[in-house]
Short mmCIF file of C-alpha atoms in Angstrom, two decimals:
data_model
loop_
_atom_site.label_atom_id
_atom_site.label_comp_id
_atom_site.label_asym_id
_atom_site.label_seq_id
_atom_site.Cartn_x
_atom_site.Cartn_y
_atom_site.Cartn_z
CA TYR A 1 98.03 -167.57 -79.01
CA THR A 2 97.85 -170.34 -80.89
CA PRO A 3 95.52 -169.55 -84.65
CA VAL A 4 92.35 -171.88 -84.62
CA ARG A 5 93.07 -174.42 -87.94
CA PRO A 6 92.37 -174.18 -90.70
CA ASN A 7 92.49 -170.03 -90.44
CA LYS A 8 96.14 -168.87 -91.15
CA LEU A 9 97.36 -166.47 -89.08
CA ARG A 10 100.08 -164.20 -91.74
CA HIS A 11 100.45 -160.32 -90.10
CA LEU A 12 101.21 -159.54 -86.07
CA VAL A 13 99.39 -156.02 -86.52
CA TRP A 14 100.52 -153.86 -82.64
CA SER A 15 97.21 -150.91 -82.78
CA ASP A 16 97.45 -150.05 -86.52
CA THR A 17 101.72 -151.53 -86.43
CA VAL A 18 102.31 -154.41 -88.21
CA ILE A 19 105.56 -155.75 -86.42
CA HIS A 20 105.77 -159.64 -88.22
CA GLY A 21 104.38 -160.58 -91.46
CA VAL A 22 104.41 -163.42 -93.45
CA GLY A 23 103.31 -163.36 -97.11
CA GLU A 24 100.14 -164.64 -98.99
CA ASP A 25 102.10 -166.62 -101.24
CA ASP A 26 104.80 -168.31 -98.37
CA GLU A 27 104.63 -171.65 -97.05
CA ASP A 28 104.95 -170.78 -93.75
CA THR A 29 101.81 -168.81 -91.37
CA ILE A 30 102.65 -168.32 -88.10
CA GLU A 31 101.72 -170.92 -85.34
CA LYS A 32 102.21 -169.32 -82.72
CA VAL A 33 102.96 -165.86 -80.38
CA THR A 34 103.67 -165.33 -76.92
CA VAL A 35 103.50 -162.15 -75.67
CA HIS A 36 104.84 -161.08 -72.37
CA THR A 37 103.55 -157.25 -71.21
CA HIS A 38 105.22 -155.47 -68.07
CA CYS A 39 104.44 -151.67 -67.58
CA HIS A 40 105.23 -149.94 -70.34
CA GLU A 41 107.02 -152.71 -72.20
CA THR A 42 106.03 -155.61 -73.98
CA LEU A 43 108.14 -158.61 -75.18
CA ILE A 44 106.79 -161.50 -78.50
CA GLU A 45 107.56 -164.38 -79.00
CA VAL A 46 106.58 -165.19 -83.01
CA SER A 47 106.61 -168.94 -83.85
CA LEU A 48 107.31 -169.86 -87.61
CA GLY A 49 107.71 -173.68 -87.89
CA SER A 50 111.13 -173.88 -86.13
CA THR A 51 112.05 -170.95 -86.76
CA LYS A 52 111.04 -168.15 -83.84
CA VAL A 53 111.64 -164.31 -83.54
CA HIS A 54 111.24 -161.96 -80.84
CA TYR A 55 110.62 -158.26 -80.04
CA LEU A 56 110.79 -156.00 -77.42
CA GLY A 57 108.96 -153.46 -77.62
CA ARG A 58 108.43 -150.07 -75.47
CA ASP A 59 106.08 -147.08 -75.92
CA GLY A 60 103.97 -148.95 -79.20
CA GLU A 61 107.34 -149.19 -80.46
CA PHE A 62 108.71 -152.52 -81.37
CA GLU A 63 112.16 -153.76 -82.73
CA PHE A 64 113.64 -157.30 -83.73
CA ILE A 65 115.77 -158.48 -80.91
CA SER A 66 118.08 -162.09 -80.07
CA GLU A 67 116.90 -164.96 -78.40
CA HIS A 68 120.02 -163.89 -75.78
CA LYS A 69 118.86 -160.11 -75.79
CA TYR A 70 114.73 -161.95 -75.25
CA GLN A 71 115.53 -164.48 -72.20
CA GLU A 72 117.78 -161.56 -70.60
CA GLU A 73 115.03 -159.23 -70.99
CA LEU A 74 112.35 -161.87 -70.11
CA ARG A 75 114.30 -162.71 -66.60
CA GLU A 76 114.65 -158.58 -65.72
CA MET A 77 110.82 -158.71 -67.02
CA THR A 78 109.57 -161.69 -64.56
CA LYS A 79 112.17 -160.63 -62.03
CA THR A 80 110.89 -160.85 -58.43
CA ILE A 81 112.22 -158.72 -55.42
CA VAL A 82 113.88 -158.86 -51.62
CA VAL A 83 113.13 -156.10 -49.60
CA ASP A 84 115.65 -156.11 -46.56
CA ILE A 85 114.69 -153.35 -43.91
CA ASN A 86 119.01 -153.08 -43.48
CA ASP A 87 119.15 -152.15 -46.29
CA VAL A 88 118.60 -148.06 -47.50
CA ASN A 89 120.79 -147.84 -50.66
CA ASP A 90 118.02 -146.24 -53.61
CA ASN A 91 118.32 -148.97 -56.09
CA LYS A 92 116.73 -149.52 -59.01
CA TYR A 93 114.09 -151.71 -57.36
CA LEU A 94 113.16 -149.29 -54.16
CA SER A 95 112.93 -145.53 -52.51
CA TYR A 96 113.90 -145.12 -49.39
CA GLU A 97 112.86 -141.71 -47.88
CA THR A 98 114.42 -140.43 -44.53
CA ASN A 99 111.66 -138.52 -42.46
CA THR A 100 111.08 -136.33 -38.84
CA ALA A 101 108.57 -135.15 -37.27
CA TYR A 102 107.66 -134.70 -33.47
CA GLY A 103 111.55 -135.87 -32.77
CA ILE A 104 110.83 -138.49 -34.72
CA THR A 105 112.70 -140.60 -37.21
CA TRP A 106 111.43 -142.76 -39.97
CA TYR A 107 112.41 -144.60 -43.35
CA ASN A 108 109.74 -144.80 -45.80
CA ILE A 109 110.54 -147.76 -48.28
CA VAL A 110 108.42 -147.99 -51.72
CA PRO A 111 108.75 -150.56 -54.54
CA ILE A 112 109.82 -148.21 -57.50
CA SER A 113 106.87 -148.52 -60.16
CA CYS A 114 107.01 -151.99 -62.47
CA PHE A 115 108.65 -153.81 -60.00
CA TYR A 116 107.32 -157.19 -57.21
CA SER A 117 108.53 -158.13 -53.87
CA ASP A 118 107.09 -160.89 -51.92
CA LYS A 119 109.22 -161.09 -49.46
CA VAL A 120 110.52 -158.70 -47.00
CA VAL A 121 113.45 -158.65 -44.61
CA ALA A 122 115.52 -158.43 -41.68
CA GLY A 123 118.94 -159.48 -42.50
CA ASN A 124 118.53 -162.67 -42.52
CA VAL A 125 114.89 -162.37 -40.69
CA THR A 126 112.08 -163.18 -42.27
CA VAL A 127 108.88 -160.30 -41.50
CA TRP A 128 106.74 -161.01 -44.26
CA THR A 129 106.69 -163.71 -47.53
CA GLY A 130 103.32 -162.99 -49.13
CA VAL A 131 100.51 -166.05 -50.73
CA GLY A 132 101.38 -166.80 -54.04
CA CYS A 133 101.23 -164.76 -56.17
CA HIS A 134 98.18 -163.35 -54.44
CA GLN A 135 100.01 -160.94 -52.43
CA ARG A 136 102.79 -158.10 -53.50
CA PHE A 137 104.68 -155.60 -50.64
CA ALA A 138 103.45 -151.99 -51.35
CA GLY A 139 105.78 -150.27 -48.63
CA ALA A 140 106.38 -149.93 -44.97
CA SER A 141 107.88 -147.25 -42.76
CA VAL A 142 110.36 -148.44 -40.61
CA TYR A 143 111.01 -146.97 -36.94
CA VAL A 144 114.49 -147.10 -35.65
CA ASN A 145 115.51 -146.80 -31.69
CA GLY A 146 119.03 -148.02 -30.84
CA HIS A 147 118.87 -152.09 -32.27
CA GLU A 148 115.09 -152.19 -32.32
CA LYS A 149 112.56 -152.05 -35.20
CA LEU A 150 108.92 -151.02 -35.61
CA VAL A 151 107.66 -151.68 -39.00
CA ALA A 152 104.84 -151.25 -40.42
CA LEU A 153 104.19 -152.94 -43.50
CA ILE A 154 101.31 -152.40 -46.92
CA TYR A 155 100.81 -155.07 -49.23
CA HIS A 156 98.55 -155.31 -52.29
CA ASP A 157 96.48 -157.38 -51.67
CA VAL A 158 93.41 -159.43 -54.29
CA ASP A 159 90.69 -157.43 -52.02
CA GLY A 160 91.97 -153.95 -51.87
CA MET A 161 95.58 -152.91 -49.96
CA LYS A 162 96.37 -154.02 -45.72
CA GLU A 163 97.96 -152.93 -43.49
#
C-alpha cells in the first residue's frame, strides 16, 4: 500500500493495535507498506525512506523482526511443495493415513492446512501438475498392488473441487 499524495501515512494499525507509528513532528512518514498473509501469520514490511522495518504477526499479535527473519518467514510462507506418493512419511506439509476395508488396503495423503502443492510425483514420474495458480493439490488415495498403484487425486480449482 502506498499513500496517495499529498496524504501522509503516520500510523499502521491492525484492528485496534498500533503496529508502527511515526510522530506528528517527524519529517519521516510511512512511504509504503507491504503485507503478506498466510493462514494465521502476517508479514509486514514498512518503508520509511531508505529504512525498512519488519513485523511478524500471529493471531493478531505483532513483533518486530530482523530483515533476515523476515526473508526466512517469507520463503516459508510462499513455499509450494512437491507431493511424492511413494514417500509415505508424515512431515510438516502432509499427513498420511493407511486404511483397510473389505480386504483392500490403501493410504490417503492430505495436505496440512496452509501449505500448497501444485505437483504430484511417483518418484521421478510426474502424476499431476496444476495449471498456474488456479489449481492446488487437495488430497489423494493410493491403492498399491505390488509395483502397481491406482491413484485417485483431488485438487482445488478456481471453480471448486475436481477429482
